[in-house]
mmCIF file of C-alpha atoms in Angstrom:
data_model
loop_
_atom_site.group_PDB
_atom_site.id
_atom_site.type_symbol
_atom_site.label_atom_id
_atom_site.label_comp_id
_atom_site.label_asym_id
_atom_site.label_seq_id
_atom_site.Cartn_x
_atom_site.Cartn_y
_atom_site.Cartn_z
ATOM 1 C CA MET D 58 79.444 117.076 -68.038
ATOM 2 C CA LYS D 59 81.940 119.639 -66.908
ATOM 3 C CA ASP D 60 80.247 121.907 -68.889
ATOM 4 C CA GLU D 61 76.762 120.122 -67.558
ATOM 5 C CA GLN D 62 77.894 120.329 -63.938
ATOM 6 C CA CYS D 63 79.117 123.715 -63.582
ATOM 7 C CA ARG D 64 75.366 125.087 -64.976
ATOM 8 C CA LEU D 65 74.026 122.732 -62.463
ATOM 9 C CA LYS D 66 76.223 124.553 -60.222
ATOM 10 C CA ALA D 67 75.861 128.388 -61.277
ATOM 11 C CA PRO D 68 72.066 128.713 -59.281
ATOM 12 C CA ALA D 69 73.446 127.794 -56.646
ATOM 13 C CA LEU D 70 76.088 130.277 -56.448
ATOM 14 C CA LEU D 71 74.010 132.575 -57.418
ATOM 15 C CA ARG D 72 72.625 132.216 -54.176
ATOM 16 C CA LEU D 73 75.364 131.631 -52.338
ATOM 17 C CA GLN D 74 76.230 135.790 -53.836
ATOM 18 C CA SER D 75 73.147 136.999 -52.874
ATOM 19 C CA TRP D 76 72.871 135.414 -49.485
ATOM 20 C CA LEU D 77 75.665 137.084 -48.919
ATOM 21 C CA SER D 78 75.607 140.172 -50.691
ATOM 22 C CA PRO D 79 75.514 143.580 -48.907
ATOM 23 C CA ALA D 80 72.667 144.042 -50.922
ATOM 24 C CA PHE D 81 70.199 140.879 -49.217
ATOM 25 C CA PRO D 82 68.773 143.354 -46.659
ATOM 26 C CA THR D 83 70.484 142.346 -42.713
ATOM 27 C CA GLY D 84 70.591 145.165 -42.403
ATOM 28 C CA SER D 85 74.577 144.083 -41.475
ATOM 29 C CA TYR D 86 75.803 147.716 -42.694
ATOM 30 C CA SER D 87 74.072 149.164 -39.160
ATOM 31 C CA TYR D 88 76.962 147.265 -37.360
ATOM 32 C CA SER D 89 79.915 147.228 -36.346
ATOM 33 C CA HIS D 90 80.507 144.258 -33.515
ATOM 34 C CA GLY D 91 82.540 146.706 -31.130
ATOM 35 C CA LEU D 92 85.142 148.145 -33.847
ATOM 36 C CA GLU D 93 83.341 151.567 -33.400
ATOM 37 C CA TRP D 94 84.699 151.032 -29.614
ATOM 38 C CA ALA D 95 88.254 149.980 -30.452
ATOM 39 C CA VAL D 96 89.202 153.030 -32.954
ATOM 40 C CA GLU D 97 88.127 155.069 -30.408
ATOM 41 C CA ALA D 98 90.176 153.876 -27.755
ATOM 42 C CA GLY D 99 93.076 153.807 -29.580
ATOM 43 C CA HIS D 100 93.274 149.788 -31.008
ATOM 44 C CA ILE D 101 92.466 149.863 -34.620
ATOM 45 C CA ARG D 102 93.992 153.307 -36.051
ATOM 46 C CA ASP D 103 95.148 151.476 -39.331
ATOM 47 C CA ARG D 104 95.705 148.925 -41.759
ATOM 48 C CA GLU D 105 97.620 147.013 -40.095
ATOM 49 C CA SER D 106 95.945 147.051 -36.000
ATOM 50 C CA LEU D 107 92.388 145.916 -38.079
ATOM 51 C CA VAL D 108 94.104 143.127 -40.145
ATOM 52 C CA ASP D 109 95.697 141.931 -36.553
ATOM 53 C CA TRP D 110 92.182 142.782 -34.596
ATOM 54 C CA LEU D 111 90.220 141.326 -37.329
ATOM 55 C CA GLU D 112 92.147 138.021 -37.176
ATOM 56 C CA ALA D 113 92.131 137.053 -33.673
ATOM 57 C CA ASP D 114 88.553 137.305 -34.238
ATOM 58 C CA LEU D 115 87.934 134.649 -36.833
ATOM 59 C CA CYS D 116 90.754 132.384 -35.730
ATOM 60 C CA TYR D 117 90.246 132.679 -31.827
ATOM 61 C CA GLY D 118 87.257 134.694 -30.856
ATOM 62 C CA SER D 119 82.953 135.430 -32.002
ATOM 63 C CA GLY D 120 84.271 134.684 -35.323
ATOM 64 C CA ARG D 121 85.543 131.019 -34.798
ATOM 65 C CA ASN D 122 82.624 131.057 -33.201
ATOM 66 C CA GLU D 123 80.357 131.011 -35.562
ATOM 67 C CA ALA D 124 82.092 129.491 -38.083
ATOM 68 C CA ILE D 125 81.730 126.772 -36.457
ATOM 69 C CA LEU D 126 77.673 127.133 -35.512
ATOM 70 C CA PHE D 127 77.870 127.975 -39.574
ATOM 71 C CA SER D 128 79.331 124.840 -40.068
ATOM 72 C CA GLU D 129 76.958 122.396 -37.497
ATOM 73 C CA ALA D 130 73.782 123.920 -39.184
ATOM 74 C CA TRP D 131 75.315 122.861 -42.272
ATOM 75 C CA ARG D 132 75.851 119.057 -41.183
ATOM 76 C CA CYS D 133 72.065 119.245 -39.565
ATOM 77 C CA ALA D 134 70.688 120.129 -42.801
ATOM 78 C CA ILE D 135 72.628 117.390 -44.351
ATOM 79 C CA GLU D 136 71.504 114.427 -42.221
ATOM 80 C CA ASP D 137 67.979 116.228 -41.514
ATOM 81 C CA ASP D 138 68.750 116.117 -37.829
ATOM 82 C CA ARG D 139 66.488 118.332 -36.881
ATOM 83 C CA ALA D 140 66.225 117.765 -33.178
ATOM 84 C CA LYS D 141 70.033 118.162 -33.685
ATOM 85 C CA LEU D 142 69.755 121.293 -34.773
ATOM 86 C CA PHE D 143 67.023 122.863 -32.849
ATOM 87 C CA GLU D 144 70.059 122.740 -30.248
ATOM 88 C CA VAL D 145 72.629 124.028 -32.054
ATOM 89 C CA ALA D 146 70.131 127.525 -32.938
ATOM 90 C CA GLU D 147 69.093 127.601 -29.306
ATOM 91 C CA LEU D 148 72.865 126.769 -28.702
ATOM 92 C CA ALA D 149 73.459 129.854 -30.697
ATOM 93 C CA ALA D 150 70.864 132.088 -29.612
ATOM 94 C CA ALA D 151 72.279 131.776 -26.150
ATOM 95 C CA PHE D 152 75.541 131.323 -26.550
ATOM 96 C CA ARG D 153 76.642 135.807 -26.867
ATOM 97 C CA GLY D 154 79.367 137.406 -24.835
ATOM 98 C CA THR D 155 76.878 140.599 -25.015
ATOM 99 C CA SER D 156 73.900 142.013 -25.362
ATOM 100 C CA GLU D 157 74.749 143.680 -28.600
ATOM 101 C CA PHE D 158 75.838 140.535 -29.962
ATOM 102 C CA ALA D 159 73.023 139.029 -29.485
ATOM 103 C CA LEU D 160 70.625 142.058 -31.074
ATOM 104 C CA GLU D 161 73.136 142.138 -33.310
ATOM 105 C CA SER D 162 72.841 137.959 -34.796
ATOM 106 C CA SER D 163 69.077 137.911 -34.017
ATOM 107 C CA GLN D 164 67.854 140.855 -35.781
ATOM 108 C CA GLN D 165 70.022 140.495 -38.322
ATOM 109 C CA ALA D 166 69.054 136.988 -38.783
ATOM 110 C CA ALA D 167 65.474 137.433 -38.254
ATOM 111 C CA ALA D 168 65.645 139.217 -40.966
ATOM 112 C CA CYS D 169 66.932 136.872 -42.969
ATOM 113 C CA LEU D 170 64.738 134.688 -42.376
ATOM 114 C CA ALA D 171 62.341 136.520 -43.387
ATOM 115 C CA THR D 172 63.154 137.555 -47.000
ATOM 116 C CA LEU D 173 64.655 133.643 -47.753
ATOM 117 C CA ARG D 174 61.111 132.837 -46.694
ATOM 118 C CA GLN D 175 59.863 135.101 -49.067
ATOM 119 C CA VAL D 176 62.231 135.515 -52.079
ATOM 120 C CA TRP D 177 64.211 130.844 -51.520
ATOM 121 C CA PRO D 178 61.174 129.408 -50.014
ATOM 122 C CA ASP D 179 62.831 126.459 -48.337
ATOM 123 C CA LEU D 180 61.077 123.546 -45.609
ATOM 124 C CA ALA D 181 63.526 123.400 -43.756
ATOM 125 C CA VAL D 182 63.650 126.748 -43.088
ATOM 126 C CA ASP D 183 60.009 127.621 -42.987
ATOM 127 C CA TRP D 184 60.361 124.501 -40.014
ATOM 128 C CA LEU D 185 63.469 126.401 -38.339
ATOM 129 C CA SER D 186 61.001 129.650 -38.453
ATOM 130 C CA LYS D 187 57.872 128.061 -36.728
ATOM 131 C CA VAL D 188 60.337 126.080 -33.657
ATOM 132 C CA LEU D 189 61.920 128.855 -32.812
ATOM 133 C CA ARG D 190 59.349 130.936 -32.640
ATOM 134 C CA GLU D 191 57.187 128.145 -30.698
ATOM 135 C CA ARG D 192 59.857 128.136 -28.548
ATOM 136 C CA GLN D 193 60.937 131.732 -28.365
ATOM 137 C CA VAL D 194 63.734 130.922 -28.952
ATOM 138 C CA GLN D 195 66.269 134.377 -31.063
ATOM 139 C CA PRO D 196 67.424 133.080 -34.455
ATOM 140 C CA ALA D 197 71.321 132.839 -35.103
ATOM 141 C CA LEU D 198 72.631 134.337 -39.132
ATOM 142 C CA ALA D 199 75.659 132.142 -39.427
ATOM 143 C CA VAL D 200 72.919 129.179 -38.477
ATOM 144 C CA VAL D 201 69.978 130.244 -40.786
ATOM 145 C CA LEU D 202 72.978 130.681 -43.684
ATOM 146 C CA GLY D 203 73.423 127.434 -42.931
ATOM 147 C CA VAL D 204 70.545 125.155 -43.224
ATOM 148 C CA ARG D 205 70.365 127.552 -46.846
ATOM 149 C CA ALA D 206 73.101 126.941 -48.140
ATOM 150 C CA ALA D 207 73.308 123.074 -47.178
ATOM 151 C CA ARG D 208 69.667 122.770 -48.593
ATOM 152 C CA GLN D 209 70.891 124.714 -51.678
ATOM 153 C CA GLY D 210 72.973 122.029 -52.290
ATOM 154 C CA ILE D 211 76.049 124.444 -51.996
ATOM 155 C CA PRO D 212 79.287 122.697 -50.258
ATOM 156 C CA ALA D 213 80.920 123.287 -47.015
ATOM 157 C CA GLY D 214 84.131 123.877 -48.194
ATOM 158 C CA LEU D 215 82.569 126.879 -50.786
ATOM 159 C CA ALA D 216 79.514 127.870 -48.186
ATOM 160 C CA LEU D 217 81.553 128.382 -45.198
ATOM 161 C CA PRO D 218 85.117 130.798 -46.529
ATOM 162 C CA ALA D 219 81.867 132.135 -48.034
ATOM 163 C CA PHE D 220 80.439 133.292 -45.158
ATOM 164 C CA LEU D 221 82.906 134.250 -43.370
ATOM 165 C CA GLN D 222 84.661 136.866 -46.207
ATOM 166 C CA SER D 223 81.111 138.297 -45.688
ATOM 167 C CA TYR D 224 81.536 138.850 -42.691
ATOM 168 C CA VAL D 225 84.923 140.498 -42.210
ATOM 169 C CA ALA D 226 84.292 142.144 -45.329
ATOM 170 C CA ASN D 227 81.483 144.231 -43.420
ATOM 171 C CA LEU D 228 83.339 144.630 -40.569
ATOM 172 C CA VAL D 229 86.040 145.936 -42.818
ATOM 173 C CA THR D 230 83.135 148.521 -44.457
ATOM 174 C CA ALA D 231 82.472 149.811 -41.136
ATOM 175 C CA ALA D 232 86.477 149.983 -40.496
ATOM 176 C CA VAL D 233 86.857 153.077 -43.601
ATOM 177 C CA ARG D 234 84.474 155.354 -42.155
ATOM 178 C CA LEU D 235 85.440 154.907 -38.559
ATOM 179 C CA ILE D 236 89.804 154.956 -38.987
ATOM 180 C CA PRO D 237 89.217 156.787 -41.439
ATOM 181 C CA LEU D 238 90.495 154.211 -44.020
ATOM 182 C CA GLY D 239 90.914 154.439 -47.932
ATOM 183 C CA GLN D 240 89.477 152.150 -49.829
ATOM 184 C CA THR D 241 91.843 150.866 -51.258
ATOM 185 C CA ASP D 242 93.414 150.031 -47.575
ATOM 186 C CA GLY D 243 89.825 148.379 -47.314
ATOM 187 C CA GLN D 244 90.720 146.118 -50.275
ATOM 188 C CA LEU D 245 94.023 145.487 -48.931
ATOM 189 C CA ALA D 246 93.199 144.205 -44.946
ATOM 190 C CA ILE D 247 90.694 142.084 -46.576
ATOM 191 C CA ALA D 248 92.490 140.418 -48.899
ATOM 192 C CA GLU D 249 95.896 140.147 -46.550
ATOM 193 C CA LEU D 250 92.680 138.142 -44.552
ATOM 194 C CA GLU D 251 91.951 135.371 -47.621
ATOM 195 C CA GLU D 252 94.893 133.358 -45.438
ATOM 196 C CA PRO D 253 93.157 133.456 -41.715
ATOM 197 C CA VAL D 254 89.602 132.980 -43.620
ATOM 198 C CA MET D 255 91.004 129.545 -45.101
ATOM 199 C CA ALA D 256 93.183 128.659 -42.437
ATOM 200 C CA ALA D 257 89.695 129.621 -39.372
ATOM 201 C CA SER D 258 86.879 127.398 -42.363
ATOM 202 C CA ALA D 259 89.882 124.562 -42.041
ATOM 203 C CA GLN D 260 89.965 124.496 -38.461
ATOM 204 C CA VAL D 261 86.054 123.629 -39.289
ATOM 205 C CA GLU D 262 85.771 121.261 -40.422
ATOM 206 C CA VAL D 263 86.818 118.482 -37.131
ATOM 207 C CA SER D 264 85.233 121.460 -34.817
ATOM 208 C CA THR D 265 81.632 120.550 -33.436
ATOM 209 C CA ILE D 266 79.760 122.362 -31.449
ATOM 210 C CA ASP D 267 81.428 121.424 -27.607
ATOM 211 C CA ASP D 268 84.410 123.233 -29.530
ATOM 212 C CA LEU D 269 82.204 126.444 -29.472
ATOM 213 C CA GLY D 270 84.350 129.524 -26.718
ATOM 214 C CA SER D 271 86.315 132.031 -26.933
ATOM 215 C CA ALA D 272 90.192 133.369 -26.431
ATOM 216 C CA ALA D 273 89.245 137.614 -27.829
ATOM 217 C CA PHE D 274 88.306 138.803 -24.683
ATOM 218 C CA MET D 275 88.814 142.466 -26.550
ATOM 219 C CA VAL D 276 86.839 141.464 -29.129
ATOM 220 C CA ASP D 277 83.876 140.960 -26.095
ATOM 221 C CA LEU D 278 85.534 143.851 -23.763
ATOM 222 C CA ALA D 279 84.391 146.327 -26.973
ATOM 223 C CA SER D 280 80.864 144.934 -27.599
ATOM 224 C CA ALA D 281 80.387 146.091 -23.855
ATOM 225 C CA ALA D 282 81.838 149.665 -24.067
ATOM 226 C CA HIS D 283 80.551 150.316 -27.205
ATOM 227 C CA GLU D 284 77.122 149.797 -25.343
ATOM 228 C CA THR D 285 77.383 152.853 -23.673
ATOM 229 C CA GLN D 286 79.517 154.630 -25.894
ATOM 230 C CA TYR D 287 78.601 158.980 -25.744
ATOM 231 C CA THR D 288 78.362 158.987 -29.565
ATOM 232 C CA ARG D 289 78.414 156.869 -31.827
ATOM 233 C CA LEU D 290 77.654 156.071 -35.409
ATOM 234 C CA PHE D 291 76.596 152.127 -35.438
ATOM 235 C CA ARG D 292 74.281 150.035 -33.129
ATOM 236 C CA SER D 293 76.929 147.102 -32.165
#
């Protein structure tokens, strides 16, 4: 019986890995979430300062908000509550501290939606794409992936930590190029962030959209400053 359950779960887990993989064509490699300015300004200069920055973002900043939006979208998809799902999606589009954060989320989400609809079609994702287009609301990556994970039957307790892990891993990859940081130090940073990822995931289990908010003001300032940075490698 256990072997049968494992076989049933394997396709869903493979799909989750695909959706969160750097190979998935969302263009995530071109975004630094403001890290590029933070490195130039000297706020991030080594592995320790990088981990501190990302942990604050995860627990108190935009990373925490993305986790809440993912979780709320997942619940709406499970309950087939489309009115609430649109409310979450609309709030996710508006809840961006800077124009660069808005573009970072919407451009990745649009690419994600297009690929999911072509490769792994789903009626709920089709509906979400249609209603957002009709009402001229930009998609948010956390919402799109939250819906698709729910529709695939992937438990939130697995999908959410995996989503947050991909979020921090992408930023660590950017930092490896920016600081610069060695590949081993990059992996050590990801390992050190496992506990904050799990802590943020556990916190979100009892959170709702009413709990959205940020106390990581420097992350927003870094994004705003990055917009006018003289030379830069990343789009955000």
